[in-house]
Coordinates of C-alpha atoms and ligand atoms in Angstrom, one line a residue:
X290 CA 22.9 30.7 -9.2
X291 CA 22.0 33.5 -11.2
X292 CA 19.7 34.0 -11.5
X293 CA 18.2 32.0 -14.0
X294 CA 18.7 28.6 -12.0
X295 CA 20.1 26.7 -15.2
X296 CA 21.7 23.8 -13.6
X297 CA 24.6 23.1 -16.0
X298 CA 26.3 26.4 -14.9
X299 CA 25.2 26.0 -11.3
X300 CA 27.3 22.9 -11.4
X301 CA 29.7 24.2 -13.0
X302 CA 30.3 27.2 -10.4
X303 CA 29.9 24.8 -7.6
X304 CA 32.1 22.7 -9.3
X305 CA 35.0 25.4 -8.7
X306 CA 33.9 26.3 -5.6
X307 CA 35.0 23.1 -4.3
X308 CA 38.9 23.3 -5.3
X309 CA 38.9 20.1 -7.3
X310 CA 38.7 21.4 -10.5
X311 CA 41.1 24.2 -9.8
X312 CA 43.8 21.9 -9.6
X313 CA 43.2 22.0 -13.7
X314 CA 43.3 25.8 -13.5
X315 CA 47.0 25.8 -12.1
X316 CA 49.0 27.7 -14.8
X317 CA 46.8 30.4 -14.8
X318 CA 46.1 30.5 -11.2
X319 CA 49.6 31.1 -10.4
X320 CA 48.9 35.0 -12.6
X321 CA 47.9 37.7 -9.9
X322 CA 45.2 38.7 -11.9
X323 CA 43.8 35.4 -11.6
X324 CA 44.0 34.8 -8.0
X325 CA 43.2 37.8 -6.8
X326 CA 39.9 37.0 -9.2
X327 CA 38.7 34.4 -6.4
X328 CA 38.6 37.2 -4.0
X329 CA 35.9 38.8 -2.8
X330 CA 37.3 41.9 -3.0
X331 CA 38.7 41.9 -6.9
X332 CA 39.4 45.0 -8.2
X333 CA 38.0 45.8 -11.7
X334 CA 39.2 45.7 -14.7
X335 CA 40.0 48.5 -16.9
X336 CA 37.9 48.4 -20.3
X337 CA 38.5 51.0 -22.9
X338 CA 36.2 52.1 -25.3
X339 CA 38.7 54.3 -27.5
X340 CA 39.8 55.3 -31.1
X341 CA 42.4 53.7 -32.9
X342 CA 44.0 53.7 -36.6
X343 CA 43.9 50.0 -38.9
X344 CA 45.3 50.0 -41.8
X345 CA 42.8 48.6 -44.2
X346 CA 43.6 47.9 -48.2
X347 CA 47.2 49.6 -47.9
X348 CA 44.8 53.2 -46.4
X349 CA 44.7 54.1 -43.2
X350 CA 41.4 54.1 -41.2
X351 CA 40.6 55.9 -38.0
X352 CA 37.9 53.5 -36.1
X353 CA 36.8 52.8 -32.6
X354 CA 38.3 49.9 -30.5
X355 CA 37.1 48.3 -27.0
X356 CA 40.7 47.5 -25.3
X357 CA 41.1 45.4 -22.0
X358 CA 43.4 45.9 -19.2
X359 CA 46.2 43.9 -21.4
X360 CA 46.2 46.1 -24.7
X361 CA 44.3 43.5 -26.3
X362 CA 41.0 44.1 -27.9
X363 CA 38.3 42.9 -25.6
X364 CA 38.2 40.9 -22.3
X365 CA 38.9 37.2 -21.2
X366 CA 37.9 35.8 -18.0
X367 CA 39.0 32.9 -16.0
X368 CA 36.8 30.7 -14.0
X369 CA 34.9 32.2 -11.1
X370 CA 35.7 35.7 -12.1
X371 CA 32.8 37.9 -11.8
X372 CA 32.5 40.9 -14.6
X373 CA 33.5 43.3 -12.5
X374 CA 34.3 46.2 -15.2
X375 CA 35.4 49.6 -15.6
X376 CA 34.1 50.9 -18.7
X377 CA 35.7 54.0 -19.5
X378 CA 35.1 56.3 -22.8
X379 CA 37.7 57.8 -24.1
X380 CA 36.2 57.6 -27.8
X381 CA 35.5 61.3 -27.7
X382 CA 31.8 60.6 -28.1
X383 CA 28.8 59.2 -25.7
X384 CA 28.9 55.1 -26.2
X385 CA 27.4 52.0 -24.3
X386 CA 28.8 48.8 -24.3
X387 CA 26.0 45.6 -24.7
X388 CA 27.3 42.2 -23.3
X389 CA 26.3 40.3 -25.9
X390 CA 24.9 36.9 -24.9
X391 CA 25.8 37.6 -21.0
X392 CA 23.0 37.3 -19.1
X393 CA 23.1 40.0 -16.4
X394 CA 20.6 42.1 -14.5
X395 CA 19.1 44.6 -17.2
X396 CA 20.5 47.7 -16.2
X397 CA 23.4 46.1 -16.8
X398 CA 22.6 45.1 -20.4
X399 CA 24.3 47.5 -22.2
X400 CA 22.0 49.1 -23.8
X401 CA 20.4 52.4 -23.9
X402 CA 17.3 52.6 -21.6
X403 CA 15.7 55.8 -20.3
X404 CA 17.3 54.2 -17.5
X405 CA 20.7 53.4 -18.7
X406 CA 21.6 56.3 -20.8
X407 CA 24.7 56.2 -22.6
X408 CA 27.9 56.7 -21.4
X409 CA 29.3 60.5 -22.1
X410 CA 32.4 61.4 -23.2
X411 CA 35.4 61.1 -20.9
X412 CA 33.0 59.0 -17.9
X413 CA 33.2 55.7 -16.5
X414 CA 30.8 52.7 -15.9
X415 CA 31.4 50.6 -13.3
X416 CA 29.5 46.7 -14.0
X417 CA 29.6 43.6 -11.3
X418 CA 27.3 40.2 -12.1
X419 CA 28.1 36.8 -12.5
X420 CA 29.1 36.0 -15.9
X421 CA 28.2 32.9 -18.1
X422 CA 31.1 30.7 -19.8
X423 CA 31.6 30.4 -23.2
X424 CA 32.2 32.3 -26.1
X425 CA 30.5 35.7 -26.5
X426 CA 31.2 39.1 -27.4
X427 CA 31.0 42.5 -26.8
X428 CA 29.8 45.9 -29.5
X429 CA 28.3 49.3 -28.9
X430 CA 24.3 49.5 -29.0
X431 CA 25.0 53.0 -29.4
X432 CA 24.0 54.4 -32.6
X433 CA 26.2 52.8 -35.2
X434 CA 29.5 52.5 -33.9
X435 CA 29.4 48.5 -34.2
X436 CA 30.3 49.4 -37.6
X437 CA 32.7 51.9 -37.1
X438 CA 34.5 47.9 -34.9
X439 CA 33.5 49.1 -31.6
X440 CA 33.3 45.4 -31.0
X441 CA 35.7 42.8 -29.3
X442 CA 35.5 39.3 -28.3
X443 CA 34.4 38.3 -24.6
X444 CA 35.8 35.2 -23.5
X445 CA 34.5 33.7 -20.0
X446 CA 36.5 30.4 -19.4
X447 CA 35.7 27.4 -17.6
X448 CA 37.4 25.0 -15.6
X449 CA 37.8 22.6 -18.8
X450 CA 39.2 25.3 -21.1
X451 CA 42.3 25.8 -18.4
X452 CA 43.3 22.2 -19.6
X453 CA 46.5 22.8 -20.7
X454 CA 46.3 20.4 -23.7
X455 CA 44.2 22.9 -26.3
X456 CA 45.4 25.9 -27.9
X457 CA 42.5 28.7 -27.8
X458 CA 42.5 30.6 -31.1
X459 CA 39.7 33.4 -31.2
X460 CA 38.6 34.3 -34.8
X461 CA 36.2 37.5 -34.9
X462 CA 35.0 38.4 -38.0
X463 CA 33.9 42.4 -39.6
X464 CA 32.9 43.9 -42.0
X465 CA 34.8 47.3 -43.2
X466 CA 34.2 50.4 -45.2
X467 CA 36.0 53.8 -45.7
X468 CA 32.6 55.6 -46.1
X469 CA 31.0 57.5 -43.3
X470 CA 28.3 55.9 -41.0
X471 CA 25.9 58.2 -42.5
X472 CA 27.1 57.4 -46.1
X473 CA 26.3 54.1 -45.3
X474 CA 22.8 54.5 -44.1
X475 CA 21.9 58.0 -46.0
X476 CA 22.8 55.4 -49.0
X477 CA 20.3 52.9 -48.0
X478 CA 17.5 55.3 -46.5
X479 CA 18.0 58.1 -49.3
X480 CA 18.2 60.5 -46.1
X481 CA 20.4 62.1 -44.2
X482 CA 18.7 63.1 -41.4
X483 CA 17.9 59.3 -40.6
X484 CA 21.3 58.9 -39.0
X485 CA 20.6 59.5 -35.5
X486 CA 23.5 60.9 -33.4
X487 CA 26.2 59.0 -32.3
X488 CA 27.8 57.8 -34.9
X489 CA 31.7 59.0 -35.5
X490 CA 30.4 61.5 -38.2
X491 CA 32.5 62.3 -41.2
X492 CA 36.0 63.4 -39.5
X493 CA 36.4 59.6 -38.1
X494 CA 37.1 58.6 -42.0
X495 CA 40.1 59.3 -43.9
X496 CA 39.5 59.2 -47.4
X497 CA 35.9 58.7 -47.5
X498 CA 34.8 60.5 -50.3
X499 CA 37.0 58.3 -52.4
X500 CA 36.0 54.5 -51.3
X501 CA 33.4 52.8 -52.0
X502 CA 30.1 52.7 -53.6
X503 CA 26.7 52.2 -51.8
X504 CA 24.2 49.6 -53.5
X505 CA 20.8 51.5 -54.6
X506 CA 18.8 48.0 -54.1
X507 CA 19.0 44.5 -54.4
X508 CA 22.3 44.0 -56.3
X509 CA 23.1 41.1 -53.5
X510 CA 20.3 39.2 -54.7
X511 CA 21.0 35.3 -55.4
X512 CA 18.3 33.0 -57.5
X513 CA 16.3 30.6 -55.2
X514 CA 13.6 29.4 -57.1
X515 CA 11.6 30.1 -59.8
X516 CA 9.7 33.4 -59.4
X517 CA 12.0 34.0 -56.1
X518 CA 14.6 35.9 -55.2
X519 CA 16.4 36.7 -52.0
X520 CA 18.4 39.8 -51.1
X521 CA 21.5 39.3 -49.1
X522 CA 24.2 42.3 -48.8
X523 CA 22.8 45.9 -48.6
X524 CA 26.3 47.3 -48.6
X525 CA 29.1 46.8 -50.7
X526 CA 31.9 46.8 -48.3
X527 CA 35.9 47.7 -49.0
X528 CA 37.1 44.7 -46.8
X529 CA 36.1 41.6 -44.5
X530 CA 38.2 41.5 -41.8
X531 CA 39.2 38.7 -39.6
X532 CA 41.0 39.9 -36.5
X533 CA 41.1 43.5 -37.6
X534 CA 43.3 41.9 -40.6
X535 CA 42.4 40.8 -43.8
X536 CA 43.3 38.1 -46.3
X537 CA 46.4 40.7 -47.7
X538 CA 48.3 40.2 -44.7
X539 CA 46.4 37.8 -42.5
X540 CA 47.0 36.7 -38.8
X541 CA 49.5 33.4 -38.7
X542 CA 48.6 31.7 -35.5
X543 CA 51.7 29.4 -34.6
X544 CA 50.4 25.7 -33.6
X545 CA 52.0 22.6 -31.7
X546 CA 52.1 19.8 -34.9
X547 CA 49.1 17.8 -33.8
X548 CA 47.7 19.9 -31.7
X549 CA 44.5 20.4 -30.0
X550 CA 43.0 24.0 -31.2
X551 CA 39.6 25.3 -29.7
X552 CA 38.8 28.0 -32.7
X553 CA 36.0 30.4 -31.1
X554 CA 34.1 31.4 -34.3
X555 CA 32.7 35.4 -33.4
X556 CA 30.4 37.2 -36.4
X557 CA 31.1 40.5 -35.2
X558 CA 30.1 41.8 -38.8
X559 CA 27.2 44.4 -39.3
X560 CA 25.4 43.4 -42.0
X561 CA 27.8 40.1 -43.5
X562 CA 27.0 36.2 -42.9
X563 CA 29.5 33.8 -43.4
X564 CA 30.4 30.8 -44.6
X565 CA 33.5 29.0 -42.5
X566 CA 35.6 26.8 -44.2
X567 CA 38.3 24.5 -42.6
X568 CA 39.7 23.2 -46.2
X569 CA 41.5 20.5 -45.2
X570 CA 40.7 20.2 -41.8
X571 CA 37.5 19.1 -40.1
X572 CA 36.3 20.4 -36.5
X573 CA 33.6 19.6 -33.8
X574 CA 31.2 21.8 -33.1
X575 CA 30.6 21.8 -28.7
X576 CA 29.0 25.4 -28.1
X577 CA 27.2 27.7 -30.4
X578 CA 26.8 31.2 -29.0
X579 CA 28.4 29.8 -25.6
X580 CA 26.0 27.0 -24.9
X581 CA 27.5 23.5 -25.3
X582 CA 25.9 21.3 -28.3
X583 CA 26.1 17.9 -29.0
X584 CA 29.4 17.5 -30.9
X585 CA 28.7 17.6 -34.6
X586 CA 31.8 16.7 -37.0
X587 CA 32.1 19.4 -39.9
X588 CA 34.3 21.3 -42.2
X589 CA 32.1 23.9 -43.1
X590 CA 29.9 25.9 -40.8
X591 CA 27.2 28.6 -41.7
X592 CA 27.5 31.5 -39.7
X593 CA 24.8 33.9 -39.0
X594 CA 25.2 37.8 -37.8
X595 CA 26.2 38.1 -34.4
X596 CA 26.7 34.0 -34.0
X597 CA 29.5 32.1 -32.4
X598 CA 30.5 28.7 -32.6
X599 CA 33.1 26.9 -30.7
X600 CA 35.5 24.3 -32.7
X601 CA 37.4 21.5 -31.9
X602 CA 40.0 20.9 -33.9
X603 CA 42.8 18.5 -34.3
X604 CA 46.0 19.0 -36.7
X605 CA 46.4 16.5 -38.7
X606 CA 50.8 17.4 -37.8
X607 CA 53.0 19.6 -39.1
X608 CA 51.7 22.2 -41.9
X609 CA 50.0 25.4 -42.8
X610 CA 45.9 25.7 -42.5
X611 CA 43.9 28.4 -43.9
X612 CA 40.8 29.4 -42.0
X613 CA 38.9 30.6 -44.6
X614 CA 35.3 32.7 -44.1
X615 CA 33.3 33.7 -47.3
X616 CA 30.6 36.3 -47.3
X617 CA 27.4 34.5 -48.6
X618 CA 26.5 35.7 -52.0
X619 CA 30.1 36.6 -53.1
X620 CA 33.1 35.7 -53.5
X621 CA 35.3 38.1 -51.3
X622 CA 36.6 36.2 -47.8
X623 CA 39.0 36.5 -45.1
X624 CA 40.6 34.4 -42.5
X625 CA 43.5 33.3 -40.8
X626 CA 46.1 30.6 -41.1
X627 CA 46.9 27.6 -38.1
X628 CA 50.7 27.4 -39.0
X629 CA 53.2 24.9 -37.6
X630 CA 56.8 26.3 -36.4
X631 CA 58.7 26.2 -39.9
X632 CA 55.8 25.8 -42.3
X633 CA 55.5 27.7 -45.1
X634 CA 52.1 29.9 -45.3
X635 CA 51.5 31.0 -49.2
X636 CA 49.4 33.5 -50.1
X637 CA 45.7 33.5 -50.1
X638 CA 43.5 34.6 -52.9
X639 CA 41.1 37.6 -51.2
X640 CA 38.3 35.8 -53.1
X641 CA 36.8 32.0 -53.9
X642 CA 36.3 30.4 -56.8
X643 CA 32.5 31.3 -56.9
X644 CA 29.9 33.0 -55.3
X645 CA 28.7 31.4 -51.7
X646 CA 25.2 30.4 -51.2
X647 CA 22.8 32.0 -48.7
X648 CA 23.7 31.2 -45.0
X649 CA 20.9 28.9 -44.0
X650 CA 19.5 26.6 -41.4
X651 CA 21.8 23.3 -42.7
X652 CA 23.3 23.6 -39.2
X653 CA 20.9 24.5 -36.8
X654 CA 18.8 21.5 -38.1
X655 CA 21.3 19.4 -36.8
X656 CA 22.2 20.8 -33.8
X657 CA 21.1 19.6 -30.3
X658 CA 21.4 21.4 -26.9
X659 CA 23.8 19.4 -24.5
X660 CA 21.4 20.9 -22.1
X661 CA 17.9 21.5 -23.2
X662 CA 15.1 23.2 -21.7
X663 CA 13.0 21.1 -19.1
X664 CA 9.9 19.8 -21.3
X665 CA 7.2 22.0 -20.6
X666 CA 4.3 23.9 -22.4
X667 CA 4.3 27.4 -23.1
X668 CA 2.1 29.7 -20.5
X669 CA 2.8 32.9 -23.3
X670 CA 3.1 32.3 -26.7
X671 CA 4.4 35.8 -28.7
X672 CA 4.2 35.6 -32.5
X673 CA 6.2 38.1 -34.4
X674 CA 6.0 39.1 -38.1
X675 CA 9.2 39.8 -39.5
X676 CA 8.8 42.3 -42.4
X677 CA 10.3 45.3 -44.8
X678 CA 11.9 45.9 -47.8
X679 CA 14.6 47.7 -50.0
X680 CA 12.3 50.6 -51.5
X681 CA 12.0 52.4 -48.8
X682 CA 14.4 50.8 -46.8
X683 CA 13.0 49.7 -43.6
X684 CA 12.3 47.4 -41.0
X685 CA 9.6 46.1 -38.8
X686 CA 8.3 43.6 -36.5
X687 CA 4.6 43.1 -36.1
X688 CA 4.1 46.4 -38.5
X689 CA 6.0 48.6 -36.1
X690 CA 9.1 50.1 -36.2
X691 CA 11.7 51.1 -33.0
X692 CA 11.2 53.2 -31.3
X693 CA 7.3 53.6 -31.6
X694 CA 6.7 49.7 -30.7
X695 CA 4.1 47.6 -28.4
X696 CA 6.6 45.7 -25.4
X697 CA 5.6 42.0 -25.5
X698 CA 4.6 41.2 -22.3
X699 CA 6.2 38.3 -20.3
X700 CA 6.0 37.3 -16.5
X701 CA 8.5 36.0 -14.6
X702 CA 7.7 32.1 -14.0
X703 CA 6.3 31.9 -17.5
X704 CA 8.1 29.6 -20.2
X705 CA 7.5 31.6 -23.1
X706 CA 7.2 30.8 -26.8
X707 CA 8.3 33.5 -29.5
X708 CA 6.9 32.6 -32.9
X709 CA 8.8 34.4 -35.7
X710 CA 7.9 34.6 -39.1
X711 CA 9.7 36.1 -42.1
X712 CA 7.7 37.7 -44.5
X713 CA 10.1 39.5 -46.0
X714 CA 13.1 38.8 -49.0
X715 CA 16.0 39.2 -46.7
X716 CA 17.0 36.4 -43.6
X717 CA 17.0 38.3 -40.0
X718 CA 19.4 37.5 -37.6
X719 CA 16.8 37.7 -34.6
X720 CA 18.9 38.6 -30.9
X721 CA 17.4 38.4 -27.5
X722 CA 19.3 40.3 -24.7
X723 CA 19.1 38.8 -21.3
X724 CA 18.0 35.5 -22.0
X725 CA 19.6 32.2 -23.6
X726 CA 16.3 30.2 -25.7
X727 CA 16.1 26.9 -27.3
X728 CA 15.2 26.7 -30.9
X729 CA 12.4 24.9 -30.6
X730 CA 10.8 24.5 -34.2
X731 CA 11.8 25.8 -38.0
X732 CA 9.1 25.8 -40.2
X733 CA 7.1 24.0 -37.5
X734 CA 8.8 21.0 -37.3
X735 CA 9.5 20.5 -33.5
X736 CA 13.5 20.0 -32.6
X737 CA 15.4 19.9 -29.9
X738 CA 17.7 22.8 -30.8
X739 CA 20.5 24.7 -29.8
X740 CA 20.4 26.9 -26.8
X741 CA 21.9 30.3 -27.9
X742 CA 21.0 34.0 -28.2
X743 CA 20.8 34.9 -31.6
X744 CA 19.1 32.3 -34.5
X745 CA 18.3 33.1 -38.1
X746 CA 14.9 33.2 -39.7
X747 CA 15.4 32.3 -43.2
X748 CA 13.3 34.4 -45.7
X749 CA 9.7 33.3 -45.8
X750 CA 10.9 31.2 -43.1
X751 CA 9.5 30.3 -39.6
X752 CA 12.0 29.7 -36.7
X753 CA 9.7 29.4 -32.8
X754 CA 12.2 29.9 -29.7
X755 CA 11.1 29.3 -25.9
X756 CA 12.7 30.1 -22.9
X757 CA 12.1 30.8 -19.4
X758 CA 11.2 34.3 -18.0
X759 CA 13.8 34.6 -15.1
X760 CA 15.6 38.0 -15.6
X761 CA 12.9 40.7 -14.8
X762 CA 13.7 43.9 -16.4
X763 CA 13.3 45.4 -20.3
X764 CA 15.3 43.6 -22.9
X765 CA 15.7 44.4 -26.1
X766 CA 14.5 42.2 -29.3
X767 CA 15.8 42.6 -32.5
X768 CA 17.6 42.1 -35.9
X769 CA 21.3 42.2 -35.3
X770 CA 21.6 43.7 -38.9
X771 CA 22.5 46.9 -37.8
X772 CA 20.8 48.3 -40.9
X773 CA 17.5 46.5 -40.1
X774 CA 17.5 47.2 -36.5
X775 CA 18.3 51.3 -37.2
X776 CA 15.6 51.5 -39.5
X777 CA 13.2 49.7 -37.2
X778 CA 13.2 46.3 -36.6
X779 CA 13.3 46.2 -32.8
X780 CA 10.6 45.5 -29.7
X781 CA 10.9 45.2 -26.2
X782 CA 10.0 42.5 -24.7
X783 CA 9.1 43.1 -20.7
X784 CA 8.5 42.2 -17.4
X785 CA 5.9 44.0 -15.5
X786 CA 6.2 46.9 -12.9
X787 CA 10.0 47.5 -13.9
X788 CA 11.1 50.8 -13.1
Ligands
LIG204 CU1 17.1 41.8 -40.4

């Protein structure tokens, strides 16, 4: 099984392979798509990387989109279905598209290699591997286009999900500005010239000049403790969205009274974390970033950059239910509403009662892989420094900043062990490509953590991960601020004699 031998999923294929759980995949096996899925011989589907108009705040906005073969943003899989994709960019620009969380060979990844160079204009990529189930996502590692919502949800089903008796509701969340991706960064760098190409450039915008205002410094900053303060929001953004919509005219998603909901939680943002809120309802958390967890009963959920969460949910019966997410250190949110047939949905306010603390480890304390790493002592331990600040703005790990970095050296075989330490006022959302890791310590207390791909490190915070070295290639390490990361805080981290 791919590749990285994890039983769980080898069970879990082997478990379709056998037929008997199929009989649970019925309705959607009876879809041509589907069926001809469990041949050999699939043909691809077509993914679009394209341009498209929202209308955002009553303006419109020209940004980029990633649209599957069904006119729907993004791509869902059913069970057994390899990723067997057609990439092709029509977004007038060069792009590549990073599986985020997927675990596939590495020049597969997404990401812009020597040897993977990005797509041009008006090409097509073709991609084949073995996907993982579970919630994940999909965003350009081209420039900074994730901001400009070249982003979508990836869903990759498994055999349980086909159950008939749970409504799938996919929740991704953004953040939004009218200004130009070089506005944005020029107005946290001070330069121009630090946007590097690829970005849509000033004619993607409509009305840029007009919207917006970009924060000098620290306005975000919250009181933690005497003599400390932590910065949270670089950017003052013009809307949160949630499903391209926001809290003005959300999405209603119609519900069976009592029904079963699986709400998959995607922080598609750039530079936002959030805070979920149920309100009334409560949910069970069973995946975080696609792995399953130990079910944990909550109403509110912390959710980093780049972070998913799957929730169980069950309506309490007939009624309307706001799904609320609130930016930490503000008051502006977004969300949709669970709605019964009939009930009435009243308006939302576009902001909570008070600011929302920092998004912090509460959660990942608490949370417990379903299927942990097998016990075993590190053969490579990598500690990382975490640094940078506002004034100039920039980014680094271990004192160096992308592109001029040292690759941290693993082998495959080895467990490895990455140590990360924050130094600096501002929490990182640290993502691994190519590899799911345990969270194996925070603040070196030893837990058995969540198996994800993308954890917070708090400021002045210490968060180890270990995993095992079984995808040989070059994989990116990094910050999924997208600000952090363009301004440097990104390594490699690689296998030997990869070519
Ligand atoms: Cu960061």
């Amino acid at each position: 099984m791919r590749e990285n031998g994890r039983p769980a999923l080898l069970s879990r294929r082997q478990i379709l392979a056998s037929g008997v759980a199929i009989a649970g995949t019925i309705p959607l096996l009876r879809s041509a798509r589907a069926a001809a899925a469990l041949d050999a011989g699939n043909t691809a589907l077509r993914l679009t990387a394209g341009t498209r108009t929202l209308v955002v705040n009553g303006k419109p906005a020209r940004v980029f989109g990633l649209t599957g073969p069904d006119g729907k943003p993004g791509l869902t899989l059913t069970p057994g279905e390899r990723f067997k994709v057609d990439l092709v960019n029509e977004a007038g620009t060069p792009t590549i598209v990073h599986w985020h969380g997927q675990l596939p060979p590495w020049k597969q990844d997404g990401f812009p290699w020597p040897q993977t160079p990005p797509i041009p204009a008006g090409d097509t990529q073709s991609y084949d591997y073995a996907p993982i189930a579970g919630t994940y996502w999909m965003h350009s590692h081209h420039g900074m286009q994730e901001q400009s919502l070249m982003t979508a949800p990836l869903i990759v089903r498994s055999a349980p999900d086909m159950r008939a008796d749970r409504q799938e509701v996919v929740l991704m969340l953004h953040d939004f500005s009218f200004r130009t991706l070089d506005e944005l960064l020029a107005g946290l760098t001070g330069s121009q010239s630090a946007m590097p190409k690829g970005g849509m450039g000033k004619a993607m915008n409509i009305d840029a000049a007009s919207m917006g205002s970009m924060k000098s410094g620290a306005m975000g900053a919250m009181n933690m403790e005497p003599g400390m303060t932590m910065d949270l929001n670089d950017i003052d953004y013009d809307a949160f969205l949630a499903n391209d919509r926001t809290l003005a005219d959300p999405e209603i998603v119609r519900t069976e009274p009592s029904g079963r909901i699986l709400l998959r939680l995607i922080n598609g943002a750039s530079s936002s974390q959030f805070w979920v809120d149920l309100g009334a309802l409560s949910g069970t958390v069973v995946a975080v970033d696609g792995h399953p967890v130990r079910p944990l009963r909550r109403s509110r959920f912390p959710l980093a950059m780049a972070q998913r969460l799957d929730v169980f949910i069950d309506l309490p019966g007939n009624g309307s239910y706001p799904i609320l997410a609130q930016v930490e250190g503000k008051r502006a949110r977004t969300g949709i509403v669970l709605a019964s047939s009939g009930a009435a949905v009243s308006r939302l306010a576009m902001e909570g009662p008070e600011n929302a603390p920092p998004v912090d480890l509460s959660l990942e304390r608490r949370l417990e892989a379903a299927q942990p790493l097998v016990p075993r002592a590190p053969d490579v331990t990598h500690r990382v420094i975490l640094d940078g600040a506002m004034t100039p703005y920039a980014w680094s790990m271990n004192g160096e900043y992308w592109p001029r970095v040292t690759p941290l050296m693993i082998a495959t075989g080895q467990r490895v062990a990455i140590e990360m330490t924050n130094h600096s006022m501002m929490p990182h959302p640290m993502h691994l490509h190519g590899h799911a890791f345990q969270v194996v310590a925070i603040n070196g207390a030893p837990l058995n953590g969540a198996v994800r791909d993308t954890v917070l490190v708090p400021t002045k915070g210490r968060v180890t991960i270990a995993f095992d070295a079984d995808n040989p290639g070059r994989w990116a390490f990094h910050c999924h601020n997208l600000y952090h990361m363009m301004t440097g805080m990104m390594t490699e981290i690689r296998y030997p004699a990869i070519i």
